[in-house]
Short mmCIF file of C-alpha atoms in Angstrom, two decimals:
data_model
loop_
_atom_site.label_atom_id
_atom_site.label_comp_id
_atom_site.label_asym_id
_atom_site.label_seq_id
_atom_site.Cartn_x
_atom_site.Cartn_y
_atom_site.Cartn_z
CA UNK A 1 108.90 161.74 102.23
CA UNK A 2 106.24 159.65 100.51
CA UNK A 3 108.44 158.93 97.45
CA UNK A 4 111.33 157.85 99.79
CA UNK A 5 109.07 155.66 101.86
CA UNK A 6 107.64 153.87 98.69
CA UNK A 7 111.02 153.63 97.25
CA UNK A 8 112.42 151.95 100.40
CA UNK A 9 109.20 149.64 100.62
CA UNK A 10 109.85 148.70 96.82
CA UNK A 11 113.53 147.99 97.52
CA UNK A 12 112.63 146.06 100.68
CA UNK A 13 110.11 143.90 98.90
CA UNK A 14 112.43 143.13 95.99
CA UNK A 15 115.20 142.20 98.66
CA UNK A 16 112.90 139.91 100.42
CA UNK A 17 111.52 138.21 97.30
CA UNK A 18 115.26 137.73 96.09
CA UNK A 19 116.21 136.30 99.29
CA UNK A 20 113.32 134.10 99.42
CA UNK A 21 113.90 132.81 95.84
CA UNK A 22 117.53 132.20 96.71
CA UNK A 23 116.70 130.08 99.76
CA UNK A 24 114.08 128.17 97.96
CA UNK A 25 116.60 127.53 95.10
CA UNK A 26 119.06 126.28 97.74
CA UNK A 27 116.59 124.06 99.40
CA UNK A 28 115.59 122.44 96.05
CA UNK A 29 119.28 122.09 95.12
CA UNK A 30 120.04 120.46 98.35
CA UNK A 31 116.97 117.96 97.90
CA UNK A 32 118.16 117.32 94.36
CA UNK A 33 121.57 116.49 95.33
CA UNK A 34 120.17 114.09 98.14
CA UNK A 35 117.90 112.60 95.60
CA UNK A 36 120.75 111.95 93.17
CA UNK A 37 122.72 110.48 96.12
CA UNK A 38 120.03 108.05 96.90
CA UNK A 39 119.51 107.10 93.26
CA UNK A 40 123.20 106.26 92.93
CA UNK A 41 123.15 104.47 96.21
CA UNK A 42 120.35 102.17 94.91
CA UNK A 43 121.89 101.57 91.83
CA UNK A 44 125.23 100.44 93.44
CA UNK A 45 123.31 98.52 95.90
CA UNK A 46 121.51 96.56 93.23
CA UNK A 47 124.66 96.08 91.02
CA UNK A 48 126.70 94.73 94.24
CA UNK A 49 124.07 91.97 94.80
CA UNK A 50 123.93 91.25 91.12
CA UNK A 51 127.85 90.73 91.20
CA UNK A 52 127.53 88.29 94.27
CA UNK A 53 124.74 86.30 92.40
CA UNK A 54 126.77 86.03 89.21
CA UNK A 55 129.98 84.88 91.06
CA UNK A 56 127.85 82.25 93.02
CA UNK A 57 126.37 80.87 89.86
CA UNK A 58 130.01 80.24 88.52
CA UNK A 59 131.05 78.40 91.74
CA UNK A 60 132.54 74.92 90.71
CA UNK A 61 130.12 73.18 93.31
CA UNK A 62 127.12 74.83 91.97
CA UNK A 63 128.00 74.22 88.10
CA UNK A 64 128.96 70.64 89.11
CA UNK A 65 125.56 69.89 90.80
CA UNK A 66 123.58 71.42 87.96
CA UNK A 67 125.81 69.46 85.32
CA UNK A 68 125.22 66.19 87.37
CA UNK A 69 121.59 66.59 87.76
CA UNK A 70 121.67 66.76 91.37
CA UNK A 71 120.75 70.62 92.02
CA UNK A 72 118.37 69.69 94.81
CA UNK A 73 121.57 68.95 96.91
CA UNK A 74 122.53 72.45 96.93
CA UNK A 75 119.47 73.61 99.11
CA UNK A 76 121.76 73.98 102.28
CA UNK A 77 124.27 76.02 100.05
CA UNK A 78 121.81 78.27 98.89
CA UNK A 79 120.27 78.92 102.34
CA UNK A 80 123.74 79.68 103.54
CA UNK A 81 124.20 82.15 100.69
CA UNK A 82 120.93 83.94 101.71
CA UNK A 83 122.11 84.18 105.21
CA UNK A 84 125.38 85.72 104.21
CA UNK A 85 123.80 87.98 101.57
CA UNK A 86 121.23 89.58 103.84
CA UNK A 87 119.57 91.70 101.02
CA UNK A 88 118.32 88.59 99.43
CA UNK A 89 114.81 87.18 99.96
CA UNK A 90 115.49 83.80 98.41
CA UNK A 91 117.60 82.02 95.81
CA UNK A 92 116.58 79.26 93.50
CA UNK A 93 117.73 77.05 90.91
CA UNK A 94 115.47 76.36 87.80
CA UNK A 95 115.88 74.05 84.66
CA UNK A 96 115.69 75.41 81.19
CA UNK A 97 111.89 75.08 81.16
CA UNK A 98 111.48 77.26 84.22
CA UNK A 99 110.78 74.49 86.80
CA UNK A 100 112.26 75.02 90.12
CA UNK A 101 114.59 72.40 91.14
CA UNK A 102 115.68 73.76 94.56
CA UNK A 103 115.32 76.83 96.75
CA UNK A 104 117.00 78.42 99.60
CA UNK A 105 113.98 77.84 101.96
CA UNK A 106 113.97 74.34 103.18
CA UNK A 107 110.65 72.59 102.52
CA UNK A 108 109.65 75.20 99.95
CA UNK A 109 106.35 74.57 98.23
CA UNK A 110 107.32 76.14 95.12
CA UNK A 111 109.79 73.36 94.15
CA UNK A 112 108.47 71.58 91.05
CA UNK A 113 106.37 74.59 89.96
CA UNK A 114 106.74 76.35 86.65
CA UNK A 115 108.10 80.06 86.61
CA UNK A 116 108.19 80.32 82.96
CA UNK A 117 105.59 83.06 83.03
CA UNK A 118 107.99 85.30 84.93
CA UNK A 119 109.69 88.20 82.91
CA UNK A 120 113.06 87.21 84.52
CA UNK A 121 112.87 83.66 82.93
CA UNK A 122 111.56 85.06 79.46
CA UNK A 123 114.14 87.80 79.42
CA UNK A 124 116.97 85.54 80.16
CA UNK A 125 116.07 82.82 77.95
CA UNK A 126 115.66 85.32 74.94
CA UNK A 127 118.96 87.01 75.61
CA UNK A 128 120.86 84.09 76.93
CA UNK A 129 122.59 86.55 79.61
CA UNK A 130 121.61 87.76 83.14
CA UNK A 131 118.49 89.64 83.49
CA UNK A 132 117.12 91.86 86.21
CA UNK A 133 113.42 91.31 86.36
CA UNK A 134 110.59 93.73 87.24
CA UNK A 135 109.53 94.11 90.82
CA UNK A 136 106.96 91.51 91.82
CA UNK A 137 105.94 89.63 94.98
CA UNK A 138 107.98 86.49 95.71
CA UNK A 139 105.69 83.28 95.27
CA UNK A 140 107.41 81.85 98.29
CA UNK A 141 106.40 84.41 100.72
CA UNK A 142 104.75 87.40 99.02
CA UNK A 143 107.55 89.94 99.75
CA UNK A 144 108.15 92.44 97.25
CA UNK A 145 111.28 91.55 95.41
CA UNK A 146 113.54 92.30 92.08
CA UNK A 147 114.66 88.94 90.66
CA UNK A 148 118.06 88.75 89.13
CA UNK A 149 118.52 85.71 87.05
CA UNK A 150 121.88 84.46 85.88
CA UNK A 151 122.36 81.38 83.54
CA UNK A 152 124.45 78.33 84.82
CA UNK A 153 126.49 77.30 81.66
CA UNK A 154 127.96 73.96 80.89
CA UNK A 155 131.52 73.60 79.22
CA UNK A 156 130.23 74.49 75.57
CA UNK A 157 128.57 77.69 76.96
CA UNK A 158 125.00 76.35 76.67
CA UNK A 159 122.46 77.24 79.36
CA UNK A 160 121.90 74.26 81.63
CA UNK A 161 119.96 75.88 84.58
CA UNK A 162 119.13 79.24 85.97
CA UNK A 163 120.11 80.74 89.36
CA UNK A 164 117.80 83.56 90.54
CA UNK A 165 118.23 85.94 93.51
CA UNK A 166 115.14 87.65 94.95
CA UNK A 167 116.59 91.15 95.95
CA UNK A 168 114.37 92.27 98.74
CA UNK A 169 112.85 95.65 98.04
CA UNK A 170 112.13 96.13 101.78
CA UNK A 171 115.88 95.71 102.57
CA UNK A 172 116.67 98.39 99.92
CA UNK A 173 113.97 100.51 101.09
CA UNK A 174 115.32 100.33 104.66
CA UNK A 175 118.98 101.21 103.59
CA UNK A 176 117.72 104.16 101.52
CA UNK A 177 115.81 105.53 104.60
CA UNK A 178 119.14 105.24 106.71
CA UNK A 179 121.26 107.36 104.34
CA UNK A 180 120.84 110.30 106.72
CA UNK A 181 118.93 112.96 104.71
CA UNK A 182 118.84 116.31 106.23
CA UNK A 183 116.08 117.51 108.45
CA UNK A 184 113.03 118.47 106.53
CA UNK A 185 113.70 115.82 103.95
CA UNK A 186 111.65 112.73 103.76
CA UNK A 187 112.55 109.60 101.72
CA UNK A 188 110.13 107.28 99.98
CA UNK A 189 110.35 104.63 97.39
CA UNK A 190 107.91 104.73 94.58
CA UNK A 191 107.29 101.83 92.16
CA UNK A 192 106.48 103.56 88.89
#
């Protein structure tokens, strides 16, 4: 009887352990799938905004104003673009020395300031192509952003100005949190 009870107890413990391990593995796999979903969502979110900024930089009215030296007249156009593209914190145009010519926020105090120390400026000028900068605080309002910089080219393909869009990381965070994870799952965004 003792051997039967011990055998039954051991078999029961093994079954409980196997069941617990299986449930744990299923929970980890579910969380991994949700993390992969959030990662893909964030990547697609950023790429979609980058595409909108790139297309905006090639608009004929934007190019013409830059080529004519009247970029400051684009302020209302930039403001309208930010209202339409709500994930953007702000949009600016800079000369090839990194000096801000105009910004989407009317009366911005950053116009005329140099942004040549920013990684997006240095990365774009070094590569002569669009550049996604590191997360930083926007100079205009201290909101966490990731700046996407796109060159505005003349007819010979030379950089005449830079258009930037500050992608609001708060908007991205809000979108990620509202994906609809399963109960018991918590989402957080960590800047590494």
